[in-house]
Every structure is written in structure tokens, then in C-alpha cells.
JSON list of C-alpha atoms and ligand atoms in Angstrom, two decimals:
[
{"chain": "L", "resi": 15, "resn": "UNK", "atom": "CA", "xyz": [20.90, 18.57, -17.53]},
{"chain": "L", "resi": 16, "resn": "UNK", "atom": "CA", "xyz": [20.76, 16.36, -14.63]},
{"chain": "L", "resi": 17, "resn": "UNK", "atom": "CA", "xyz": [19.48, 12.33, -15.74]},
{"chain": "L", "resi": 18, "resn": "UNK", "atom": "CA", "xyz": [19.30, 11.47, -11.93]},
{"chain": "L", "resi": 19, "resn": "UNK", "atom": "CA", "xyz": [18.08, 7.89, -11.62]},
{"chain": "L", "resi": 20, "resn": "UNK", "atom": "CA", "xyz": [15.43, 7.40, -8.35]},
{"chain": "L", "resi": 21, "resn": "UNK", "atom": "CA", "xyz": [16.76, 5.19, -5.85]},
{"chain": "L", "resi": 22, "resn": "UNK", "atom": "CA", "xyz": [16.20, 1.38, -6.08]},
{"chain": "L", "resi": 23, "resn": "UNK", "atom": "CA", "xyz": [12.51, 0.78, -5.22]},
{"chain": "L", "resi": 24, "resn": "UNK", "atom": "CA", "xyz": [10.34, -1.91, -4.74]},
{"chain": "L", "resi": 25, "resn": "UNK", "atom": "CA", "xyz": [7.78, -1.16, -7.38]},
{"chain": "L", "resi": 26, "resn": "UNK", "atom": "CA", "xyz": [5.72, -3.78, -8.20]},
{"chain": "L", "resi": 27, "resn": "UNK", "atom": "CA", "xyz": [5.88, -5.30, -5.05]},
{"chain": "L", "resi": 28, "resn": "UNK", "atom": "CA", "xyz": [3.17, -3.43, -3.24]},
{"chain": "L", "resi": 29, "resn": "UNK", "atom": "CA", "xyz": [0.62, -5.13, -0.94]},
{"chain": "L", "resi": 30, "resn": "UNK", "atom": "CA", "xyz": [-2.78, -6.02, -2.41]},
{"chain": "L", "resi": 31, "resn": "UNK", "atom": "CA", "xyz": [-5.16, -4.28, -0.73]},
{"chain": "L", "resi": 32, "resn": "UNK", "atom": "CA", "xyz": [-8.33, -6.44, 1.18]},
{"chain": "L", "resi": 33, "resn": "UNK", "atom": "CA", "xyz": [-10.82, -5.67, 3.13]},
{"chain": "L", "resi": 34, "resn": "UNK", "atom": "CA", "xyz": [-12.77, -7.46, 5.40]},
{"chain": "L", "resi": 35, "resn": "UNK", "atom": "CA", "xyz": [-16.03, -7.16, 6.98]},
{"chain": "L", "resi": 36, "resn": "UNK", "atom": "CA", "xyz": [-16.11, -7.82, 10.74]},
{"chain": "L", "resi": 37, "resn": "UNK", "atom": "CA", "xyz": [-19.81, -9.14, 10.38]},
{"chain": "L", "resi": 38, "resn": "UNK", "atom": "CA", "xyz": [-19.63, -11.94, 8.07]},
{"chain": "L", "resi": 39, "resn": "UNK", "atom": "CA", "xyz": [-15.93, -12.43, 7.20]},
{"chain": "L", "resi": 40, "resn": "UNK", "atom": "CA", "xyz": [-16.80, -11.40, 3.65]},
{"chain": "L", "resi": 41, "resn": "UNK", "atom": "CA", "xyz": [-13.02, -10.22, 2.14]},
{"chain": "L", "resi": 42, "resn": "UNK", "atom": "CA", "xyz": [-12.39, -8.59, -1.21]},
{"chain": "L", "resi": 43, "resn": "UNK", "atom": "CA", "xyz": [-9.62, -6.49, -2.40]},
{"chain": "L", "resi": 44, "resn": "UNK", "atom": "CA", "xyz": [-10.61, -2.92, -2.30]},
{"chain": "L", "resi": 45, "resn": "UNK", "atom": "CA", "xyz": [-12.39, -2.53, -6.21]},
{"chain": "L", "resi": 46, "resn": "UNK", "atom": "CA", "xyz": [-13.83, -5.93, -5.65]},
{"chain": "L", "resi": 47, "resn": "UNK", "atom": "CA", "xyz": [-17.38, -6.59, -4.72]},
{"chain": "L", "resi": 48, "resn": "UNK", "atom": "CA", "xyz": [-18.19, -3.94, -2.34]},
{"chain": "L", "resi": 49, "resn": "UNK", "atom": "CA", "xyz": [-20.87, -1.56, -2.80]},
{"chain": "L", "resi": 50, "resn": "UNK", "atom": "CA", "xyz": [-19.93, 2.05, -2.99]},
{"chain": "L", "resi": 51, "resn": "UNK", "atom": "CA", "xyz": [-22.29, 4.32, -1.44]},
{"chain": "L", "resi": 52, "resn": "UNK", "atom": "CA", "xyz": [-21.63, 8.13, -1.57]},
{"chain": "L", "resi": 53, "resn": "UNK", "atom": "CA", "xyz": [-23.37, 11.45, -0.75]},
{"chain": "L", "resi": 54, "resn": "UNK", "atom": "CA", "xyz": [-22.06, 15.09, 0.25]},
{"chain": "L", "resi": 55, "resn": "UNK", "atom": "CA", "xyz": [-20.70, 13.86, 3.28]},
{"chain": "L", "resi": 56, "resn": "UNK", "atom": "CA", "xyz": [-18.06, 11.27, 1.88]},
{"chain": "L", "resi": 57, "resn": "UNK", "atom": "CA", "xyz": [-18.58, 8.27, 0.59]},
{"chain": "L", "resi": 58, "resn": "UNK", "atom": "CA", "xyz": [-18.81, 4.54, 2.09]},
{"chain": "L", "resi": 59, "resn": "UNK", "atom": "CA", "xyz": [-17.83, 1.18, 1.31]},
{"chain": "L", "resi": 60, "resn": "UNK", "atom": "CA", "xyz": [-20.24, -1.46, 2.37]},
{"chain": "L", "resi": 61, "resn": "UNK", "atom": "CA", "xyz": [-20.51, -4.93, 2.50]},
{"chain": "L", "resi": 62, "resn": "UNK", "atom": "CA", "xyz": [-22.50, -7.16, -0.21]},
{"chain": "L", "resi": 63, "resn": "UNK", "atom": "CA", "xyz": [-23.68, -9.53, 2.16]},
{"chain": "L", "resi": 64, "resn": "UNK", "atom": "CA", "xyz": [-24.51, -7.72, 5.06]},
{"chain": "L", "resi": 65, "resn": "UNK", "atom": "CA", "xyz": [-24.67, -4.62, 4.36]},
{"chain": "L", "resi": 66, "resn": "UNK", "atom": "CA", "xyz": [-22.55, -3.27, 7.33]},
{"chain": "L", "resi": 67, "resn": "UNK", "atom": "CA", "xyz": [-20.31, -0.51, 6.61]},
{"chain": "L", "resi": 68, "resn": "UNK", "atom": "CA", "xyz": [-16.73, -1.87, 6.38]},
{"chain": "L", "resi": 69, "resn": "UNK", "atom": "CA", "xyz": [-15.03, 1.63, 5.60]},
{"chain": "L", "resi": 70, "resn": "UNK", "atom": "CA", "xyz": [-16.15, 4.80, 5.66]},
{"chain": "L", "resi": 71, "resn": "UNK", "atom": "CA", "xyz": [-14.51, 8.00, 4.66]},
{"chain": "L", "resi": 72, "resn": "UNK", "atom": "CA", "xyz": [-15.99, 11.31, 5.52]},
{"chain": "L", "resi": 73, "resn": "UNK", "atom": "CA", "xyz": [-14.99, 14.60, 3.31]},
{"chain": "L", "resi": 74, "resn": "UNK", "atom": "CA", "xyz": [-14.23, 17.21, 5.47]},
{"chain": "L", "resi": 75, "resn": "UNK", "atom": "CA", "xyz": [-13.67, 20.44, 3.34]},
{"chain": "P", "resi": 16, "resn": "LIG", "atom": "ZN1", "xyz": [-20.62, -8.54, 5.73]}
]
């Protein structure tokens, strides 16, 4: 049996991930405060404050 050991990575060094709403500045990591809104089409991530949609991410299937 083969032990191969994977190549030196950088684990645990990843980017946080923030978002950041072009209509009031509100930023939060993705998980923070945003409010989740989903239906058969995908689902969207939407601002607290204003309530413009900072991401959206249709399903296509
Ligand atoms: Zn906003």
C-alpha cells in the first residue's frame, strides 16, 4: 500500500469570506447577518439593512 503524503498546502490559511452590499456598505462574512431567502428558483442572499439583493444564485437543473 501506497501512504502518499498530499503536497504542502496552505490549509488554514484560506480567505474569510465578506460580502458587501453596494447600497449601504453593510459587510458581513458570508453566514453572518444576511437574510437568506430561497424558493424553487435558487436561493438569495439579501441585505439586513436594505434589503437589496447582494448575491443571488439561481438553480438551473
Ligand atoms: Zn444594504
Amino acid at each position: 500500500m501506497h501512504d502518499r503524503k498530499p503536497s504542502t498546502t496552505t490549509a488554514g490559511d484560506a480567505p474569510k469570506l465578506a460580502l458587501f452590499c453596494q447600497e449601504c456598505g453593510h459587510t458581513s462574512k458570508l453566514g453572518g447577518d444576511w437574510l437568506l431567502r430561497e424558493d424553487d428558483g435558487g436561493y438569495w442572499i439579501v441585505c439586513p439593512d436594505c434589503e437589496t439583493t447582494v448575491v443571488s444564485q439561481p438553480v438551473f437543473e
